[in-house]
């Protein structure tokens, strides 16, 4: 059923497609080059408009906030230091945070007011003490966002909203940087209870399970405290050593002392300093600095250099202690945080085993042993697909053809839910010296490439006859028409165009690799013609098309198969195909079905996420 405006959008795109085709014949003058670029840009924009109209533009939605309550929330933040936050103020904080994140996340995990006790100690008025406050909120996205097939960098960037005074971070982002010892996140996890404006049961569980001294004893945390303290206010002298930046403000200098205080507190078995100073726990150098900082606020003529000398002295002493420190085992922290993230994400649900193995269990085990490498570490139910790729899959192999496997697998749901680092989603073994080559892709990466229209991945879905097919993969094949799209056609055309470019460069002239370029062109054009008709192409070619391509592969390149004849034939067929595409009265969906791919990936992760 055609949606309102879809026919107009189609007509607009097709008109621009024809103009784009016409512009290919323009000479490359400066004016025409600019015109071609504008046409390409306009065509991309019109494709995007059509995708929006037809509903194929759905994609990952980054974390966002409602701006309406932010002004009041900021005013409230700047009115309080942790010790002044009453139960009534906490309720107000949570109400405003909840309004800002309504329908934007699945759960608010925690809200913490972060302040600098060193700066607060230099100020008398509470409003001044709270001047540099920051509110950090930890949230959890719903399953569709967390398991999204979107690019990992896109997801990571979309898991943070940073306004300076307000930072909202997704659970994975928080866990990832907590185990790395990022100072702000360690402060957040182990803040004074007065600094908590909201604490869920899950947050309290983390604080109960995680040892503060273990986390502050991580080498990255200790290094960050000392490194950031100096890096924020100091710069190198030309003749060696460090000097205070002329632009360093009182607040920045206080922040530097706060960071050193964190490192110092670890050695005294104290948590990070987040609510008021404890002078009795400070070394003499730090106490001297504190008095000078208080004086600096009242008298700008107080020497910052004397304060900086105290900073350097404390820093050097802490660096010396670090050399004799036995740092915490990061793996232990990763394990605790990982278990906590998984339990928080599941919210009481139980992970059920995903059965990916069909009747070909023994055949699958045989294939896994044959391919070898990291594949042998997978359990059979983690394997979704094993395919013979390349010329074998096209029905164009010869006795000399390489054996090339493509494997699609799934990481266990436990490992995905508890991961605090970016996973490795691809491993390959390829090269001219390899008798057997393979590439293995995790399900999320496969989905990302599928949504981008990767020709290699599309061909896996279009082709039904593989070495091993799990029931889950069969669902993709049964819906292969959902991946016959304009994006797919553009990717096929792009591959063909690249092959033409290589042929015209003469770099591979009269070599076996040039033969491959030619046969790929004819194979991809045959596939594109099927897509033009709205059909999933038969990747394995038959009949006259196969006979011709096999001639190109195996026979002597002369006469009708000479390089010049093949190039002329390929160019003519390519031009005809481009004209057919530009002169259509219809268009396929611009992009694959994002919702379908996401639902499939959720099914791969487990039925409790469906």
C-alpha positions as CSV (number, residue, x, y, z in Angstrom):
1,X,0.0,0.0,0.0
2,X,1.5,3.3,-1.1
3,X,1.8,6.0,1.6
4,X,0.6,9.6,1.2
5,X,3.2,11.6,-0.7
6,X,5.2,8.5,-1.7
7,X,4.4,8.8,-5.4
8,X,5.5,12.5,-5.4
9,X,8.7,11.6,-3.6
10,X,9.4,8.8,-6.0
11,X,8.8,11.1,-9.0
12,X,11.2,13.7,-7.5
13,X,14.0,11.3,-6.9
14,X,13.6,9.8,-10.4
15,X,13.7,13.2,-12.0
16,X,17.0,13.9,-10.1
17,X,18.3,10.4,-11.1
18,X,17.8,11.4,-14.8
19,X,19.6,14.7,-14.3
20,X,22.4,12.9,-12.5
21,X,22.7,10.5,-15.4
22,X,22.8,13.3,-17.9
23,X,25.4,15.2,-15.9
24,X,27.8,12.2,-16.3
25,X,28.4,13.3,-19.9
26,X,29.3,16.9,-18.9
27,X,32.9,17.9,-19.4
28,X,34.9,18.4,-16.3
29,X,35.1,22.2,-16.2
30,X,35.2,23.9,-12.9
31,X,31.6,25.0,-13.3
32,X,30.4,21.5,-14.3
33,X,32.3,19.8,-11.4
34,X,30.5,22.1,-9.0
35,X,27.2,21.3,-10.7
36,X,27.8,17.6,-10.5
37,X,28.5,17.8,-6.8
38,X,25.3,19.8,-6.2
39,X,23.3,17.2,-8.2
40,X,24.8,14.4,-6.2
41,X,24.1,16.2,-2.9
42,X,20.5,16.9,-4.0
43,X,20.0,13.3,-5.0
44,X,21.1,12.0,-1.7
45,X,18.8,14.5,0.1
46,X,15.8,13.4,-2.1
47,X,16.5,9.8,-1.3
48,X,16.5,10.6,2.3
49,X,13.2,12.5,2.0
50,X,11.6,9.5,0.2
51,X,12.9,7.2,2.9
52,X,11.2,9.4,5.5
53,X,8.0,9.4,3.6
54,X,7.9,5.7,3.1
55,X,9.1,4.8,6.6
56,X,12.4,3.1,5.7
57,X,14.5,5.8,7.4
58,X,14.2,4.3,10.9
59,X,17.5,3.9,12.7
60,X,19.1,4.1,16.1
61,X,17.7,6.9,18.3
62,X,20.4,8.5,20.5
63,X,19.7,9.3,24.1
64,X,18.0,12.7,24.5
65,X,16.4,14.9,27.1
66,X,13.4,17.1,27.4
67,X,14.6,20.7,27.8
68,X,11.5,22.1,29.5
69,X,12.5,21.3,33.1
70,X,16.2,22.0,32.6
71,X,16.2,25.7,33.8
72,X,14.6,24.8,37.1
73,X,16.9,21.7,37.5
74,X,20.0,23.9,37.0
75,X,18.8,26.5,39.4
76,X,18.2,23.7,42.0
77,X,21.6,22.3,41.4
78,X,23.3,25.7,41.9
79,X,21.5,26.2,45.2
80,X,22.9,23.1,47.0
81,X,26.1,21.4,48.1
82,X,25.6,17.8,49.1
83,X,25.3,18.5,52.9
84,X,22.5,20.9,52.3
85,X,20.3,18.6,50.2
86,X,17.1,17.8,52.2
87,X,14.7,15.0,51.5
88,X,12.3,17.6,50.0
89,X,15.1,18.8,47.7
90,X,15.8,15.2,46.7
91,X,12.2,14.7,45.7
92,X,12.4,17.9,43.7
93,X,15.6,16.8,42.0
94,X,14.1,13.4,41.0
95,X,10.9,14.9,39.8
96,X,12.8,17.2,37.4
97,X,15.2,14.5,36.3
98,X,12.2,12.2,35.6
99,X,10.5,15.0,33.6
100,X,13.7,15.5,31.6
101,X,14.0,11.8,30.8
102,X,10.3,10.9,30.4
103,X,9.9,8.3,27.6
104,X,13.6,8.8,26.8
105,X,15.0,5.8,28.7
106,X,13.7,2.6,30.4
107,X,15.0,3.3,33.9
108,X,16.8,6.0,35.9
109,X,19.5,4.2,37.9
110,X,21.1,7.0,39.9
111,X,21.5,10.8,40.2
112,X,24.5,12.3,41.9
113,X,25.6,15.9,42.6
114,X,29.3,16.2,42.0
115,X,31.1,19.1,43.5
116,X,34.6,20.2,44.4
117,X,35.1,20.3,48.1
118,X,38.4,22.1,47.7
119,X,36.7,25.0,45.9
120,X,33.8,24.9,48.4
121,X,36.3,25.3,51.2
122,X,37.5,28.6,49.7
123,X,33.9,30.1,49.7
124,X,31.6,31.2,52.4
125,X,28.3,31.5,50.6
126,X,26.6,28.3,49.6
127,X,25.7,29.7,46.2
128,X,29.4,30.3,45.5
129,X,30.3,26.8,46.9
130,X,27.9,25.3,44.4
131,X,28.9,27.4,41.5
132,X,30.8,24.6,39.7
133,X,28.4,21.8,40.6
134,X,27.6,19.0,38.1
135,X,24.7,16.6,38.1
136,X,25.5,13.1,36.7
137,X,22.6,10.8,35.9
138,X,23.0,7.1,35.1
139,X,20.1,5.7,33.0
140,X,19.3,2.4,31.3
141,X,18.0,2.3,27.7
142,X,15.4,-0.3,26.6
143,X,16.4,-3.5,25.0
144,X,15.9,-2.3,21.4
145,X,18.4,0.6,22.0
146,X,20.9,-1.5,23.8
147,X,20.9,-4.4,21.3
148,X,20.5,-2.1,18.3
149,X,22.4,-3.2,15.2
150,X,23.6,0.3,14.7
151,X,27.4,1.1,14.4
152,X,29.1,0.7,17.7
153,X,30.6,4.2,17.6
154,X,27.2,5.6,16.9
155,X,25.7,3.8,19.8
156,X,28.5,4.9,22.2
157,X,28.2,8.5,21.1
158,X,24.4,8.2,21.4
159,X,24.7,7.0,25.0
160,X,25.7,10.3,26.5
161,X,24.1,13.7,26.8
162,X,26.7,16.3,28.1
163,X,25.6,19.8,28.8
164,X,28.5,20.6,31.1
165,X,26.5,21.1,34.2
166,X,24.4,18.0,33.5
167,X,25.7,14.7,32.2
168,X,23.3,11.8,31.4
169,X,25.1,8.5,30.6
170,X,23.7,5.1,29.6
171,X,24.5,2.1,31.8
172,X,27.1,0.6,29.4
173,X,28.9,3.9,29.1
174,X,29.0,4.3,32.9
175,X,30.2,0.7,33.4
176,X,32.8,0.9,30.7
177,X,34.5,3.9,32.2
178,X,34.1,2.9,35.8
179,X,36.3,-0.2,35.2
180,X,38.8,2.0,33.4
181,X,39.1,4.2,36.6
182,X,37.7,7.3,35.0
183,X,37.7,9.8,37.9
184,X,34.2,11.3,37.5
185,X,32.6,7.9,37.3
186,X,34.6,6.6,40.4
187,X,33.4,9.7,42.3
188,X,29.9,9.0,41.2
189,X,29.9,5.3,42.2
190,X,31.4,6.1,45.7
191,X,30.0,9.5,46.4
192,X,29.0,10.5,49.9
193,X,25.4,9.5,50.6
194,X,24.4,13.2,50.9
195,X,25.4,13.7,47.2
196,X,22.8,11.1,46.1
197,X,19.7,12.8,44.8
198,X,18.3,9.5,43.6
199,X,19.5,5.9,44.2
200,X,17.7,2.9,42.8
201,X,18.0,-0.6,44.4
202,X,20.4,-1.5,41.6
203,X,22.6,1.4,42.5
204,X,22.7,0.5,46.1
205,X,23.6,-3.1,45.1
206,X,26.6,-1.8,43.1
207,X,27.8,0.2,46.1
208,X,27.4,-2.9,48.3
209,X,29.2,-5.3,45.9
210,X,32.1,-3.1,44.8
211,X,35.0,-2.3,47.1
212,X,35.9,1.3,46.9
213,X,39.6,0.6,47.7
214,X,39.7,-1.9,44.9
215,X,38.5,0.6,42.4
216,X,40.6,3.5,43.6
217,X,43.5,1.1,43.6
218,X,43.3,0.6,39.8
219,X,46.4,1.8,38.0
220,X,44.3,3.9,35.5
221,X,42.6,5.7,38.3
222,X,45.8,6.5,40.1
223,X,47.4,7.6,36.9
224,X,44.4,9.7,35.9
225,X,44.3,11.5,39.3
226,X,48.0,12.6,39.1
227,X,48.1,13.1,35.3
228,X,44.9,15.2,35.1
229,X,45.8,17.2,38.1
230,X,49.0,18.5,36.5
231,X,47.7,18.5,33.0
232,X,44.8,20.8,33.8
233,X,46.8,23.7,35.3
234,X,50.4,23.2,34.3
235,X,52.5,23.1,31.1
236,X,56.1,22.1,30.3
237,X,58.9,24.6,30.5
238,X,61.2,24.9,27.6
239,X,64.2,23.9,29.7
240,X,62.3,21.1,31.4
241,X,60.0,20.9,34.4
242,X,56.5,22.3,34.8
243,X,55.1,25.7,35.3
244,X,51.7,27.0,36.1
245,X,49.5,28.1,33.2
246,X,48.9,31.8,33.4
247,X,45.2,31.2,32.6
248,X,44.7,28.8,35.5
249,X,41.7,29.9,37.6
250,X,41.0,29.3,41.3
251,X,38.4,26.7,40.4
252,X,40.8,24.8,38.1
253,X,43.6,24.8,40.7
254,X,41.1,23.5,43.3
255,X,40.0,20.8,40.9
256,X,43.7,19.7,40.6
257,X,44.0,19.4,44.4
258,X,40.7,17.4,44.5
259,X,42.2,14.9,42.1
260,X,45.3,14.5,44.1
261,X,43.1,14.2,47.2
262,X,41.4,11.2,45.6
263,X,44.8,9.4,45.0
264,X,45.9,10.3,48.6
265,X,42.6,8.9,50.1
266,X,43.2,5.5,48.5
267,X,46.4,5.1,50.6
268,X,44.4,6.0,53.7
269,X,41.6,3.6,52.8
270,X,39.1,6.4,52.3
271,X,36.6,7.0,49.5
272,X,37.1,9.8,47.0
273,X,36.5,13.2,48.5
274,X,33.0,14.3,47.3
275,X,31.5,16.2,50.3
276,X,33.6,18.3,52.5
277,X,37.3,18.1,53.3
278,X,38.8,16.2,56.2
279,X,41.9,18.3,57.1
280,X,43.1,15.8,59.7
281,X,43.7,13.3,56.8
282,X,45.7,15.7,54.7
283,X,49.5,15.9,54.6
284,X,51.2,19.1,55.7
285,X,51.8,20.2,52.1
286,X,48.1,19.9,51.2
287,X,47.1,21.8,54.4
288,X,49.5,24.6,53.5
289,X,47.9,24.7,50.0
290,X,44.4,24.8,51.4
291,X,45.2,27.9,53.6
292,X,46.8,29.6,50.6
293,X,43.8,28.8,48.4
294,X,41.4,30.3,51.0
295,X,43.6,33.4,51.1
296,X,43.8,33.6,47.3
297,X,40.0,34.0,47.2
298,X,40.2,37.0,49.5
299,X,43.4,38.5,48.2
300,X,44.2,38.0,44.5
301,X,47.7,39.1,45.2
302,X,48.5,35.9,47.0
303,X,51.1,34.0,45.0
304,X,49.7,31.3,42.8
305,X,53.2,30.0,42.4
306,X,53.5,29.1,46.0
307,X,50.2,27.2,45.7
308,X,51.5,25.5,42.5
309,X,54.7,24.5,44.4
310,X,52.5,22.7,47.0
311,X,50.7,21.0,44.2
312,X,53.9,19.8,42.6
313,X,55.3,18.6,45.9
314,X,52.1,16.6,46.7
315,X,52.0,15.2,43.2
316,X,55.6,14.1,43.3
317,X,55.1,12.4,46.7
318,X,52.0,10.5,45.3
319,X,54.0,9.5,42.2
320,X,56.6,8.1,44.5
321,X,54.1,6.1,46.5
322,X,52.6,4.8,43.2
323,X,56.0,3.1,42.4
324,X,55.7,1.0,45.5
325,X,51.9,0.4,45.2
326,X,50.5,-3.0,44.3
327,X,47.6,-2.0,42.0
328,X,44.2,-3.7,42.1
329,X,43.3,-6.5,39.7
330,X,41.2,-4.9,36.9
331,X,39.7,-8.2,36.0
332,X,38.1,-8.5,39.4
333,X,36.4,-5.1,39.0
334,X,35.3,-6.0,35.4
335,X,33.7,-9.1,36.8
336,X,31.7,-7.4,39.5
337,X,30.6,-4.5,37.3
338,X,29.7,-6.9,34.5
339,X,27.5,-9.0,36.7
340,X,25.9,-5.9,38.0
341,X,25.2,-4.5,34.5
342,X,23.7,-7.8,33.4
343,X,21.4,-8.1,36.5
344,X,20.3,-4.4,36.1
345,X,19.6,-4.9,32.4
346,X,17.6,-8.1,32.9
347,X,15.4,-6.7,35.6
348,X,14.6,-10.1,37.0
349,X,14.2,-11.9,33.6
350,X,15.9,-15.2,33.1
351,X,18.2,-15.8,30.1
352,X,17.0,-18.9,28.2
353,X,19.3,-20.8,25.9
354,X,18.9,-19.9,22.2
355,X,18.7,-23.0,20.1
356,X,20.4,-22.3,16.8
357,X,21.2,-25.9,15.9
358,X,19.0,-27.7,13.4
359,X,19.2,-31.2,12.1
360,X,22.7,-30.7,10.7
361,X,24.5,-31.0,14.1
362,X,27.1,-33.5,13.1
363,X,27.7,-31.7,9.8
364,X,28.2,-28.5,11.7
365,X,30.7,-30.0,14.1
366,X,32.6,-31.4,11.1
367,X,32.7,-27.9,9.5
368,X,33.8,-26.2,12.7
369,X,36.8,-28.6,12.9
370,X,37.6,-28.2,9.3
371,X,37.7,-24.4,9.4
372,X,39.5,-24.4,12.8
373,X,40.9,-21.3,14.4
374,X,38.7,-19.4,16.9
375,X,35.6,-21.1,15.5
376,X,36.5,-24.3,17.5
377,X,35.9,-22.3,20.7
378,X,32.3,-21.6,19.8
379,X,29.5,-24.0,20.9
380,X,27.3,-25.3,18.0
381,X,24.3,-23.3,19.1
382,X,26.3,-20.1,18.7
383,X,26.8,-20.7,15.0
384,X,24.0,-19.2,12.8
385,X,25.5,-19.8,9.4
386,X,28.4,-21.5,7.6
387,X,28.7,-20.7,3.9
388,X,31.1,-21.4,1.1
389,X,31.7,-17.9,-0.3
390,X,33.1,-16.5,-3.5
391,X,33.0,-18.3,-6.8
392,X,31.6,-21.5,-5.2
393,X,28.5,-19.7,-4.0
394,X,28.1,-18.1,-7.5
395,X,28.3,-21.5,-9.2
396,X,31.4,-20.3,-11.0
397,X,34.2,-22.2,-9.2
398,X,36.9,-24.1,-11.0
399,X,39.3,-26.8,-9.7
400,X,41.8,-24.0,-8.9
401,X,39.3,-21.9,-6.9
402,X,40.2,-21.2,-3.2
403,X,38.1,-22.6,-0.4
404,X,36.6,-19.6,1.4
405,X,34.1,-19.8,4.2
406,X,32.0,-17.2,5.8
407,X,30.7,-17.9,9.3
408,X,28.0,-15.9,11.2
409,X,27.9,-16.5,14.9
410,X,26.4,-15.0,18.1
411,X,28.2,-14.1,21.3
412,X,26.4,-15.4,24.3
413,X,23.8,-13.1,25.8
414,X,25.7,-13.2,29.1
415,X,28.9,-11.8,27.5
416,X,26.9,-9.1,25.6
417,X,25.0,-8.0,28.7
418,X,28.1,-7.9,31.0
419,X,30.6,-6.4,28.5
420,X,32.4,-3.3,29.7
421,X,34.4,-2.9,26.6
422,X,33.9,-2.9,22.9
423,X,33.8,-6.5,21.7
424,X,35.7,-8.1,18.9
425,X,33.1,-8.9,16.4
426,X,35.1,-10.2,13.4
427,X,38.0,-12.6,13.0
428,X,39.5,-13.6,9.7
429,X,42.2,-15.8,8.2
430,X,43.0,-14.8,4.7
431,X,46.0,-14.6,2.4
432,X,47.5,-16.1,-0.8
433,X,49.3,-18.7,1.2
434,X,46.2,-20.0,2.9
435,X,44.6,-23.2,1.5
436,X,41.4,-22.5,3.4
437,X,40.3,-19.0,4.1
438,X,37.5,-17.8,6.4
439,X,35.9,-14.7,7.8
440,X,33.6,-14.9,10.9
441,X,31.1,-12.1,11.8
442,X,29.1,-11.6,15.0
443,X,25.4,-11.2,14.6
444,X,25.3,-7.5,15.5
445,X,28.1,-6.7,13.0
446,X,26.3,-8.7,10.3
447,X,23.1,-6.8,10.9
448,X,25.0,-3.5,10.7
449,X,26.5,-4.5,7.4
450,X,23.2,-5.7,6.2
451,X,21.5,-2.4,6.9
452,X,24.4,-0.7,5.0
453,X,23.7,-2.8,2.0
454,X,27.0,-4.7,2.0
455,X,27.0,-6.8,-1.2
456,X,28.9,-9.7,0.5
457,X,26.3,-9.9,3.3
458,X,23.3,-9.4,1.0
459,X,24.5,-12.3,-1.1
460,X,24.5,-14.5,2.0
461,X,20.9,-13.7,2.7
462,X,19.8,-13.9,-1.0
463,X,21.3,-17.4,-1.4
464,X,19.4,-20.1,0.4
465,X,21.7,-23.1,-0.1
466,X,24.6,-23.0,2.3
467,X,26.8,-25.5,4.2
468,X,24.9,-25.0,7.4
469,X,21.8,-22.9,8.1
470,X,20.3,-22.5,11.6
471,X,16.6,-21.9,12.2
472,X,17.4,-18.3,13.1
473,X,19.2,-17.7,9.8
474,X,16.4,-19.3,7.9
475,X,14.2,-16.5,9.2
476,X,16.4,-14.0,7.3
477,X,16.3,-16.0,4.1
478,X,12.5,-16.4,4.3
479,X,12.3,-12.6,4.4
480,X,15.1,-11.9,1.8
481,X,12.8,-9.6,-0.2
482,X,13.0,-7.1,2.6
483,X,16.6,-6.5,1.6
484,X,15.9,-5.8,-2.0
485,X,16.3,-2.0,-1.8
486,X,17.6,1.1,-3.6
487,X,20.5,1.1,-1.2
488,X,21.3,-2.5,-2.2
489,X,21.2,-1.5,-5.9
490,X,23.5,1.5,-5.2
491,X,26.0,-0.8,-3.5
492,X,26.0,-3.2,-6.4
493,X,26.5,-0.3,-8.8
494,X,29.3,1.0,-6.7
495,X,31.1,-2.3,-6.8
496,X,30.7,-2.4,-10.6
497,X,32.0,1.1,-10.9
498,X,35.0,0.3,-8.8
499,X,35.8,-2.6,-11.0
500,X,35.6,-0.4,-14.1
501,X,38.0,2.1,-12.5
502,X,40.5,-0.7,-11.9
503,X,40.2,-2.0,-15.4
504,X,40.7,1.5,-16.9
505,X,43.8,2.1,-14.7
506,X,45.5,-0.8,-16.6
507,X,47.2,-1.8,-13.4
508,X,46.0,-5.4,-13.7
509,X,45.9,-5.6,-17.5
510,X,46.1,-9.2,-18.9
511,X,46.3,-10.8,-15.4
512,X,44.0,-13.3,-13.7
513,X,42.8,-10.6,-11.4
514,X,41.5,-8.5,-14.3
515,X,39.6,-11.6,-15.5
516,X,38.0,-11.6,-12.0
517,X,37.1,-7.9,-12.4
518,X,35.3,-8.6,-15.6
519,X,33.4,-11.6,-14.4
520,X,32.3,-9.8,-11.3
521,X,30.9,-6.9,-13.4
522,X,28.8,-9.3,-15.5
523,X,27.7,-11.2,-12.4
524,X,26.7,-8.1,-10.4
525,X,24.9,-6.6,-13.4
526,X,22.8,-9.8,-13.7
527,X,21.9,-9.6,-10.0
528,X,21.0,-5.9,-10.3
529,X,18.6,-6.6,-13.2
530,X,16.7,-9.0,-10.9
531,X,16.7,-6.3,-8.1
532,X,15.4,-3.8,-10.7
533,X,12.4,-6.1,-11.1
534,X,11.9,-6.2,-7.3
535,X,13.3,-9.7,-6.9
536,X,16.0,-11.1,-4.7
537,X,18.6,-12.1,-7.2
538,X,19.7,-15.7,-7.6
539,X,23.3,-15.4,-6.5
540,X,24.2,-18.7,-8.1
541,X,24.0,-18.0,-11.8
542,X,22.8,-20.6,-14.4
543,X,22.1,-20.9,-18.1
544,X,23.6,-18.6,-20.7
545,X,24.8,-16.1,-18.1
546,X,26.8,-18.7,-16.3
547,X,28.2,-20.1,-19.6
548,X,29.4,-16.6,-20.7
549,X,31.0,-15.8,-17.3
550,X,32.7,-19.2,-17.3
551,X,34.1,-18.4,-20.7
552,X,35.5,-15.2,-19.3
553,X,37.0,-17.1,-16.4
554,X,38.6,-19.9,-18.2
555,X,39.0,-19.4,-22.0
556,X,41.7,-17.5,-23.9
557,X,40.8,-13.8,-24.0
558,X,40.7,-13.2,-27.8
559,X,38.0,-12.5,-30.4
560,X,34.7,-11.9,-28.7
561,X,36.4,-12.5,-25.4
562,X,39.2,-10.1,-26.0
563,X,39.9,-7.4,-23.4
564,X,38.6,-4.7,-25.7
565,X,35.4,-6.7,-26.6
566,X,34.7,-7.5,-23.0
567,X,35.2,-3.9,-21.9
568,X,32.9,-2.6,-24.8
569,X,30.2,-5.2,-23.9
570,X,30.4,-4.5,-20.2
571,X,30.2,-0.7,-20.7
572,X,27.3,-1.0,-23.0
573,X,25.3,-3.2,-20.6
574,X,26.2,-0.9,-17.7
575,X,25.0,2.2,-19.6
576,X,21.8,0.4,-20.5
577,X,21.3,-0.6,-16.9
578,X,21.8,2.9,-15.6
579,X,19.3,4.3,-18.1
580,X,16.7,1.7,-17.1
581,X,17.2,2.6,-13.4
582,X,16.9,6.4,-14.2
583,X,13.8,6.0,-16.4
584,X,11.7,3.9,-14.0
585,X,8.3,5.1,-12.9
586,X,8.7,3.3,-9.5
587,X,11.3,2.8,-6.8
588,X,12.0,0.1,-4.3
589,X,12.2,0.9,-0.6
590,X,15.2,3.1,-0.1
591,X,16.6,1.2,2.9
592,X,16.2,-2.2,4.5
593,X,13.6,-2.7,7.3
594,X,15.4,-1.6,10.4
595,X,12.6,-2.8,12.7
596,X,12.8,-6.3,11.2
597,X,16.5,-6.5,11.6
598,X,16.3,-5.3,15.2
599,X,13.6,-7.8,16.0
600,X,15.7,-10.6,14.4
601,X,18.8,-9.6,16.5
602,X,16.7,-9.5,19.7
603,X,15.5,-13.1,18.8
604,X,19.2,-14.0,18.4
605,X,19.9,-12.7,21.9
606,X,17.1,-14.6,23.5
607,X,13.3,-14.9,23.7
608,X,13.2,-12.8,26.9
609,X,14.2,-9.7,24.8
610,X,11.5,-10.2,22.2
